CSV table of C-alpha atoms and ligand atoms in Angstrom, one decimal:
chain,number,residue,atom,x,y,z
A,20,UNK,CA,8.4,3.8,2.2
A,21,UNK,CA,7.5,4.2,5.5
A,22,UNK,CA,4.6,4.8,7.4
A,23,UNK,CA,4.1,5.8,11.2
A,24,UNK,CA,0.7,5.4,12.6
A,25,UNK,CA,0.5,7.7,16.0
A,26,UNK,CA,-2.2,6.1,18.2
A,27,UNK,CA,-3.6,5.9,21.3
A,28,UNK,CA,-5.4,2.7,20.0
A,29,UNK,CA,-2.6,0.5,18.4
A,30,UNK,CA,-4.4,-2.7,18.5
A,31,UNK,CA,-7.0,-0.8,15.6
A,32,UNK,CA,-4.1,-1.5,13.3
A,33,UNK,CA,-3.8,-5.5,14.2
A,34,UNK,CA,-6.2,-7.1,11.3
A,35,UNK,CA,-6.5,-4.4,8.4
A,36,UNK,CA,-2.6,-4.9,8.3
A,37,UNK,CA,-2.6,-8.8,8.0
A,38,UNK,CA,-4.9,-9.1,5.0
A,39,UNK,CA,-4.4,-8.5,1.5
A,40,UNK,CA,-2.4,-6.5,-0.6
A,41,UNK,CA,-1.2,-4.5,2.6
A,42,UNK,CA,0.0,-8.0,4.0
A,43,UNK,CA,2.3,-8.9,0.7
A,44,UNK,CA,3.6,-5.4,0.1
A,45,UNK,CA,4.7,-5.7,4.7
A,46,UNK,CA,5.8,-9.2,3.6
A,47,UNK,CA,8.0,-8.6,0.5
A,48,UNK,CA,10.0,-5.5,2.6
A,49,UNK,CA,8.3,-2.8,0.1
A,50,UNK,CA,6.6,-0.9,3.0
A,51,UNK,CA,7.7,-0.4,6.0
A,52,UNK,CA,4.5,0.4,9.1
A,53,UNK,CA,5.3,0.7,12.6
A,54,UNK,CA,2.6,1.4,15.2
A,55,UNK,CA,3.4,4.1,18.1
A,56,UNK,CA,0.9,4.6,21.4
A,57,UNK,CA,0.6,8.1,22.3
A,58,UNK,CA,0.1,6.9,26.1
A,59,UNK,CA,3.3,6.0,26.2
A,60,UNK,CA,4.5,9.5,25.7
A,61,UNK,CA,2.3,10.5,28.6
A,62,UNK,CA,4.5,11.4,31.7
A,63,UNK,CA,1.7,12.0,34.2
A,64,UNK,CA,0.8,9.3,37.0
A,65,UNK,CA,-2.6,8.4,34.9
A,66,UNK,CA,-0.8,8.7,31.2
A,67,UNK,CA,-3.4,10.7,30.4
A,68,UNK,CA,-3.5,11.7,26.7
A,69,UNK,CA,-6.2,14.1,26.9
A,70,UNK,CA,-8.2,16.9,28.7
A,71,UNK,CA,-10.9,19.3,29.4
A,72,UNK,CA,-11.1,21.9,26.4
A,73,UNK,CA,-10.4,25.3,28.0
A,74,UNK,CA,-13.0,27.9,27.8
A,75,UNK,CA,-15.2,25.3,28.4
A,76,UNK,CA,-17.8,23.0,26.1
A,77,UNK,CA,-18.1,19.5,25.1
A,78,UNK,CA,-15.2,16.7,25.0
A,79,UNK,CA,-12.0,16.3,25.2
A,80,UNK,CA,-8.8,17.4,23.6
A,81,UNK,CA,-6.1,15.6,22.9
A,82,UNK,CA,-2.7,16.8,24.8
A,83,UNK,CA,0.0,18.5,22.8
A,84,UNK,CA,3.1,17.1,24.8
A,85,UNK,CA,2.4,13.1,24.6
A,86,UNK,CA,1.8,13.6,20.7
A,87,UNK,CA,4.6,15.6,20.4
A,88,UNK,CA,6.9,13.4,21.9
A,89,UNK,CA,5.5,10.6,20.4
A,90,UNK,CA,6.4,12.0,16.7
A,91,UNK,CA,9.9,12.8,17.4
A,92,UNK,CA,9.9,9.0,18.5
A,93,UNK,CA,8.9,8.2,15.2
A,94,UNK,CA,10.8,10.8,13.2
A,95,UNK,CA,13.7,8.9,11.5
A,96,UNK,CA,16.6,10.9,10.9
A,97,UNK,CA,17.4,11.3,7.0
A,98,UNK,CA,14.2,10.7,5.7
A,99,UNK,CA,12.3,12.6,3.8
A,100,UNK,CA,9.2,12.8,5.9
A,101,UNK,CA,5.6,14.0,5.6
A,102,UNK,CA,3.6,14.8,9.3
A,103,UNK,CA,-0.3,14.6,8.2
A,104,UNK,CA,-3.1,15.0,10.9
A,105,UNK,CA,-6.2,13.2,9.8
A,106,UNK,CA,-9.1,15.6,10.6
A,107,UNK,CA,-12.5,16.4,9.2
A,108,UNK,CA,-11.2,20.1,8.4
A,109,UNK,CA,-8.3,19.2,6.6
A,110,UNK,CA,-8.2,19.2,2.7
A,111,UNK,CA,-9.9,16.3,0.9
A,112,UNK,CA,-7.4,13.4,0.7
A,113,UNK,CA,-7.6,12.9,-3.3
A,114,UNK,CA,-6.2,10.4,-6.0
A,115,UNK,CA,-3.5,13.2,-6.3
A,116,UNK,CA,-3.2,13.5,-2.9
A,117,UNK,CA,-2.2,10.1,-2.8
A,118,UNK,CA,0.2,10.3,-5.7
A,119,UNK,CA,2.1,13.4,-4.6
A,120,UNK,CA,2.7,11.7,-0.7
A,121,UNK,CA,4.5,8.7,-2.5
A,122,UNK,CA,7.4,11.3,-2.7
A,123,UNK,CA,8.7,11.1,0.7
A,124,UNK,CA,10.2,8.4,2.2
A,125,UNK,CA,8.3,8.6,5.6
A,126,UNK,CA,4.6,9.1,6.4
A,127,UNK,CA,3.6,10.4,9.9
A,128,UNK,CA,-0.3,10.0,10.1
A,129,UNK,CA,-1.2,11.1,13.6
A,130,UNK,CA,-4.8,10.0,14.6
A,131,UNK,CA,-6.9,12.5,16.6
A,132,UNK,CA,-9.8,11.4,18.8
A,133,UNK,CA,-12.5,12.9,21.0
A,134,UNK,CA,-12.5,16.5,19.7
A,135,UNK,CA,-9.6,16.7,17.9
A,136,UNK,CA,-5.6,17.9,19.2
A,137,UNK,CA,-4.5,21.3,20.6
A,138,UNK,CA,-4.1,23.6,18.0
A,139,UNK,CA,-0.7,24.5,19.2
A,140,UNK,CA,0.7,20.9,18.3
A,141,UNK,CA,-0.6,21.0,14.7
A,142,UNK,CA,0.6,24.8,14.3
A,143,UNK,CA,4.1,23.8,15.3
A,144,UNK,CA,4.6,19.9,14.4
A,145,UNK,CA,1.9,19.1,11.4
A,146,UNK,CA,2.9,19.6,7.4
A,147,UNK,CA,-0.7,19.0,6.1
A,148,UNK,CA,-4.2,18.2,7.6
A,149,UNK,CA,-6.4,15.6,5.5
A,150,UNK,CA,-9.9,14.6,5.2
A,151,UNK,CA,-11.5,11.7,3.8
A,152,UNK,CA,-14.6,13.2,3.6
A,153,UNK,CA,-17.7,15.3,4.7
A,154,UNK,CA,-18.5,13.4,7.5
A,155,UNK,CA,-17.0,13.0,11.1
A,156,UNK,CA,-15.5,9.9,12.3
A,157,UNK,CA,-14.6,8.8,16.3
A,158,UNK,CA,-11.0,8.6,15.5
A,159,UNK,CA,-8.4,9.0,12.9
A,160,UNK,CA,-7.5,5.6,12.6
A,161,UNK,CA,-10.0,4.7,9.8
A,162,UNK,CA,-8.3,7.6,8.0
A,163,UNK,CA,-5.1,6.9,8.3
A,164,UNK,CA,-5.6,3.3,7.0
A,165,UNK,CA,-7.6,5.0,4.1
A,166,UNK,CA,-4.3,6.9,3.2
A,167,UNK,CA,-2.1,3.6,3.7
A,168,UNK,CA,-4.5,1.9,1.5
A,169,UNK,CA,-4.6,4.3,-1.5
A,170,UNK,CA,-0.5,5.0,-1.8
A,171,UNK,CA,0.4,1.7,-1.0
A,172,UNK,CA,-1.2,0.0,-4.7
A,173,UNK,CA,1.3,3.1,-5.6
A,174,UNK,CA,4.4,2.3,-4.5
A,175,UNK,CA,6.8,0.5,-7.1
A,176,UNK,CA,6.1,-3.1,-7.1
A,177,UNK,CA,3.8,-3.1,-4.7
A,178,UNK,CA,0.8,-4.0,-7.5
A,179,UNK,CA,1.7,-7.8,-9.2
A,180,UNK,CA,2.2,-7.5,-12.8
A,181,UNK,CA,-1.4,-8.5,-13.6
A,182,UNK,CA,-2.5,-5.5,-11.6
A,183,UNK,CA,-1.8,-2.3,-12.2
A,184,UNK,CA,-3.3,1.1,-10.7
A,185,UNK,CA,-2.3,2.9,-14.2
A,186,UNK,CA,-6.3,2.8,-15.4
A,187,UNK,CA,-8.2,2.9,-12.1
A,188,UNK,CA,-10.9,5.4,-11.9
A,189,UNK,CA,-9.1,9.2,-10.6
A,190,UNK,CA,-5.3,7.5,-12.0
A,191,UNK,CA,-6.5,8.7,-15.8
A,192,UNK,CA,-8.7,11.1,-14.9
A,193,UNK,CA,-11.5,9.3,-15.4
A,194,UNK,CA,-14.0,6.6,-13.5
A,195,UNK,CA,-13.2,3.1,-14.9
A,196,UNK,CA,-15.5,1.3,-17.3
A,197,UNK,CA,-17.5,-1.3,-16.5
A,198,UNK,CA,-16.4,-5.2,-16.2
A,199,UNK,CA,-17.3,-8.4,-16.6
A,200,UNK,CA,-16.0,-11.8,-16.3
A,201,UNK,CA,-17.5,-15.9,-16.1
A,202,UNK,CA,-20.5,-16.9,-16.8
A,203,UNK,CA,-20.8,-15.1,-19.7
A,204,UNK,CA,-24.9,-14.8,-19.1
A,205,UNK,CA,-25.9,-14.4,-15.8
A,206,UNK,CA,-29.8,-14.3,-14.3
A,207,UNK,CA,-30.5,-13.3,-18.6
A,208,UNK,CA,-27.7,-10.3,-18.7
A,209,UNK,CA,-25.1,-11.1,-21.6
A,210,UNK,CA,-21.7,-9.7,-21.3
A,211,UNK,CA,-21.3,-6.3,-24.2
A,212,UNK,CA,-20.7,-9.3,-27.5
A,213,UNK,CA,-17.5,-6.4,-28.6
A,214,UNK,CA,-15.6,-7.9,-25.2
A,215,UNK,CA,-15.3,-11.4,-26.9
A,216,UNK,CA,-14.6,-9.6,-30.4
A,217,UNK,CA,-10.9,-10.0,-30.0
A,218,UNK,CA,-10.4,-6.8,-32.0
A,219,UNK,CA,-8.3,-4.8,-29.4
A,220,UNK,CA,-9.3,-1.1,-30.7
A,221,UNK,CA,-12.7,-2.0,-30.3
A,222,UNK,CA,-12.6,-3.6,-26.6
A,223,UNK,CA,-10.4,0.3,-26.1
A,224,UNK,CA,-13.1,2.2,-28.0
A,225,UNK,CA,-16.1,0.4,-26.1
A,226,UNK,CA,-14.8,1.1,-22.5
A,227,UNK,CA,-13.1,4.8,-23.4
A,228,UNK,CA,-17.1,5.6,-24.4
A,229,UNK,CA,-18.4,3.4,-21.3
A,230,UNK,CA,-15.8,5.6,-19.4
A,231,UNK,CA,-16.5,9.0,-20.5
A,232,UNK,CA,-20.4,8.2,-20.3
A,233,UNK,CA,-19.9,7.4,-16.4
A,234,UNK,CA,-17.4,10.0,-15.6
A,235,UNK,CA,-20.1,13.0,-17.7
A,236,UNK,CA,-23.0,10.9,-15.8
A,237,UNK,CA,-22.1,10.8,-11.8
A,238,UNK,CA,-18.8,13.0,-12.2
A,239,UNK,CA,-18.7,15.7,-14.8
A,240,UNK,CA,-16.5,17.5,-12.8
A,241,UNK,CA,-13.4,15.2,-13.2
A,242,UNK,CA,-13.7,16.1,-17.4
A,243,UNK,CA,-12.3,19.6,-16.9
A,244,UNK,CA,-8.9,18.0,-15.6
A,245,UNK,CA,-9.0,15.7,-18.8
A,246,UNK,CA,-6.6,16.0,-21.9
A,247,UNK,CA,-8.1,13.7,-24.5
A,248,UNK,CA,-5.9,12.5,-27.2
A,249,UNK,CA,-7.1,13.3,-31.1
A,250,UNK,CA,-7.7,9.3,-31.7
A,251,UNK,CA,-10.1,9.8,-28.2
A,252,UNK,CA,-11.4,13.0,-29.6
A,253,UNK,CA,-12.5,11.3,-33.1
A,254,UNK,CA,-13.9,8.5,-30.9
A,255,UNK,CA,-15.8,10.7,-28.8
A,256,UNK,CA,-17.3,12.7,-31.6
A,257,UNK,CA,-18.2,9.5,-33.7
A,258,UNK,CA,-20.5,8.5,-30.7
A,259,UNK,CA,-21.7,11.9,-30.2
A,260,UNK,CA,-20.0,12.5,-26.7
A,261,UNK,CA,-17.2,15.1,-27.4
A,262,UNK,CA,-19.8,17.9,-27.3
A,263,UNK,CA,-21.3,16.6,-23.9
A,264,UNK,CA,-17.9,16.7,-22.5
A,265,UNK,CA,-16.7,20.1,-23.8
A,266,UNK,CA,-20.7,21.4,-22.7
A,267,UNK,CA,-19.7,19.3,-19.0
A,268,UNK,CA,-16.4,21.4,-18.9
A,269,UNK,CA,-17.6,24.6,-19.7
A,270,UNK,CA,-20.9,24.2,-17.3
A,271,UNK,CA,-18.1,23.6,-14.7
A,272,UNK,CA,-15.7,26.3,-16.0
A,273,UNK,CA,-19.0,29.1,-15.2
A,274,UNK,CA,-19.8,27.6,-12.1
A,275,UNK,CA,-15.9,28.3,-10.9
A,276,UNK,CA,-16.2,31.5,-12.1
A,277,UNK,CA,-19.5,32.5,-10.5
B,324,SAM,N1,-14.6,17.9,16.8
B,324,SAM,C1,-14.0,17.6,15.5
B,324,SAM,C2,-14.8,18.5,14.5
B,324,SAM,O1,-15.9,18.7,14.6
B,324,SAM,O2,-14.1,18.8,13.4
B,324,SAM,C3,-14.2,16.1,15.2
B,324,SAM,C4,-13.3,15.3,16.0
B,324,SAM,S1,-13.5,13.6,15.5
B,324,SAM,C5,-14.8,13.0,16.6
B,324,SAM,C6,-12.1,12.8,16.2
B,324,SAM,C7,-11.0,12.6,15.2
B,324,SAM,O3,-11.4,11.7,14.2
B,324,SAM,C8,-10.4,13.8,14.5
B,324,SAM,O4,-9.5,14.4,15.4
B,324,SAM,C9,-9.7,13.2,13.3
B,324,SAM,O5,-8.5,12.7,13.6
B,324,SAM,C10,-10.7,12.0,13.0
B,324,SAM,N2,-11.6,12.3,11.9
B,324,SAM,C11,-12.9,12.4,12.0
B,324,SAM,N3,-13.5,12.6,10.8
B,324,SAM,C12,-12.5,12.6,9.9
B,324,SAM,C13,-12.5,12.8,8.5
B,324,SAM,N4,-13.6,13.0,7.8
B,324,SAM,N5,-11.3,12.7,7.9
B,324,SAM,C14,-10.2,12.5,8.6
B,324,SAM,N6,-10.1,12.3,10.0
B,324,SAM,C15,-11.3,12.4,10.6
């Protein structure tokens, strides 16, 4: 897959790309990333990429004719691509979101600044607008490495074989259990004895309750998406949970419908 990063800081991109996962996955040819400066698109004497907002008030708006030629620069012909402006107004960028992206085969993530772009270029060049968040940042550049960051542990053999992204927290629905590792007491906390137990359908029991207690405790909301299995469902009701969850799902079931 490939991703396009439209900038008018590139250098932003220099160390978050050279560590880590990101690195091995650039390394081994599974991702592609290339870096594009909107100045360069600029065709005025200052390369200016931005101006005053008309009818007047704070900032500066980002100019529709550099960023557009900028993303037919980076458009690759053939390619199944995906434009996404990051922007604070744009639809939460979600676990699914991150999923359902890994379907093209080219990401364009243009990164505003100041007070955003003209409207005109994201009316006639931009698929999708994403957030990260209720918040605003100074640039989209965070963003966009956000969304690299999330769909790249996607992306077939990205992940080594001792990693997998299959039972992180959102991926099944739920936030992961707990975990432990060496010493196996640390400052007087023991580790839960059933992770040493070597019984396999107890170490799956004890973190689908841990699991299910976290999600109903900091996000109850995520249970109404949830298909439990029966095995789950006898789990759950043997510990007393199943009705929390089904009382979590139809709390959030009333609220939608208020
Ligand atoms: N004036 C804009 C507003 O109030 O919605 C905020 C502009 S912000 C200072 C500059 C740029 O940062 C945006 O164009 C966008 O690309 C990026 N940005 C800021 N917050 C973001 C967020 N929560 N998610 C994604 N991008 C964000």
């Amino acid at each position: 897959m490939i991703f396009d990063f439209l900038t008018i800081f590139p250098e932003f991109f220099v160390s978050p790309l050279q560590e880590g996962i990101i690195r091995r996955a650039l390394n081994d040819g599974k991702v592609e990333v290339r870096i594009h400066n909107i100045r360069e698109y600029a065709t005025d004497r200052h390369r200016m990429t931005d101006d005053r907002p008309f009818g007047g008030g704070e900032g500066m708006v980002m100019k529709p004719e550099p960023l557009a030629a900028c993303l037919q620069s980076a458009r690759t012909a053939g390619l199944r691509s995906r434009v996404v402006l990051l922007s604070p107004v744009g639809q939460r960028f979600t676990q699914r979101t991150a999923e359902r992206l890994t379907g093209y085969d080219q990401l364009i993530l243009v990164c505003g600044r100041y007070e955003g772009v003209d409207e005109r270029f994201r009316e006639r060049y931009v698929d999708e607008e994403l957030s990260i968040g209720d918040y605003v940042l100074t640039g989209g550049e965070l963003a966009a490495l956000v969304v690299l960051d999330a769909m790249i542990r996607l992306l077939p053999g990205v992940l080594g074989c001792g990693e997998s992204a299959v039972n992180d927290s959102f991926s099944c629905g739920l936030l992961k259990h707990r975990q432990y590792t060496r010493p196996r007491v640390f400052e007087g906390m023991a580790v839960p004895d059933v992770l040493f137990s070597g019984d396999h359908a107890a170490v799956a029991r004890h973190r689908l309750l841990e699991s299910v207690t976290l999600t109903l405790q900091r996000r109850p909301d995520l249970l109404s998406a949830m298909t439990f299995t029966p095995a789950e469902r006898k789990i759950l009701r043997q510990a007393g949970l199943l009705a929390q969850v089904e009382a979590a799902v139809e709390a959030m079931t009333s609220e939608d419908l208020k």
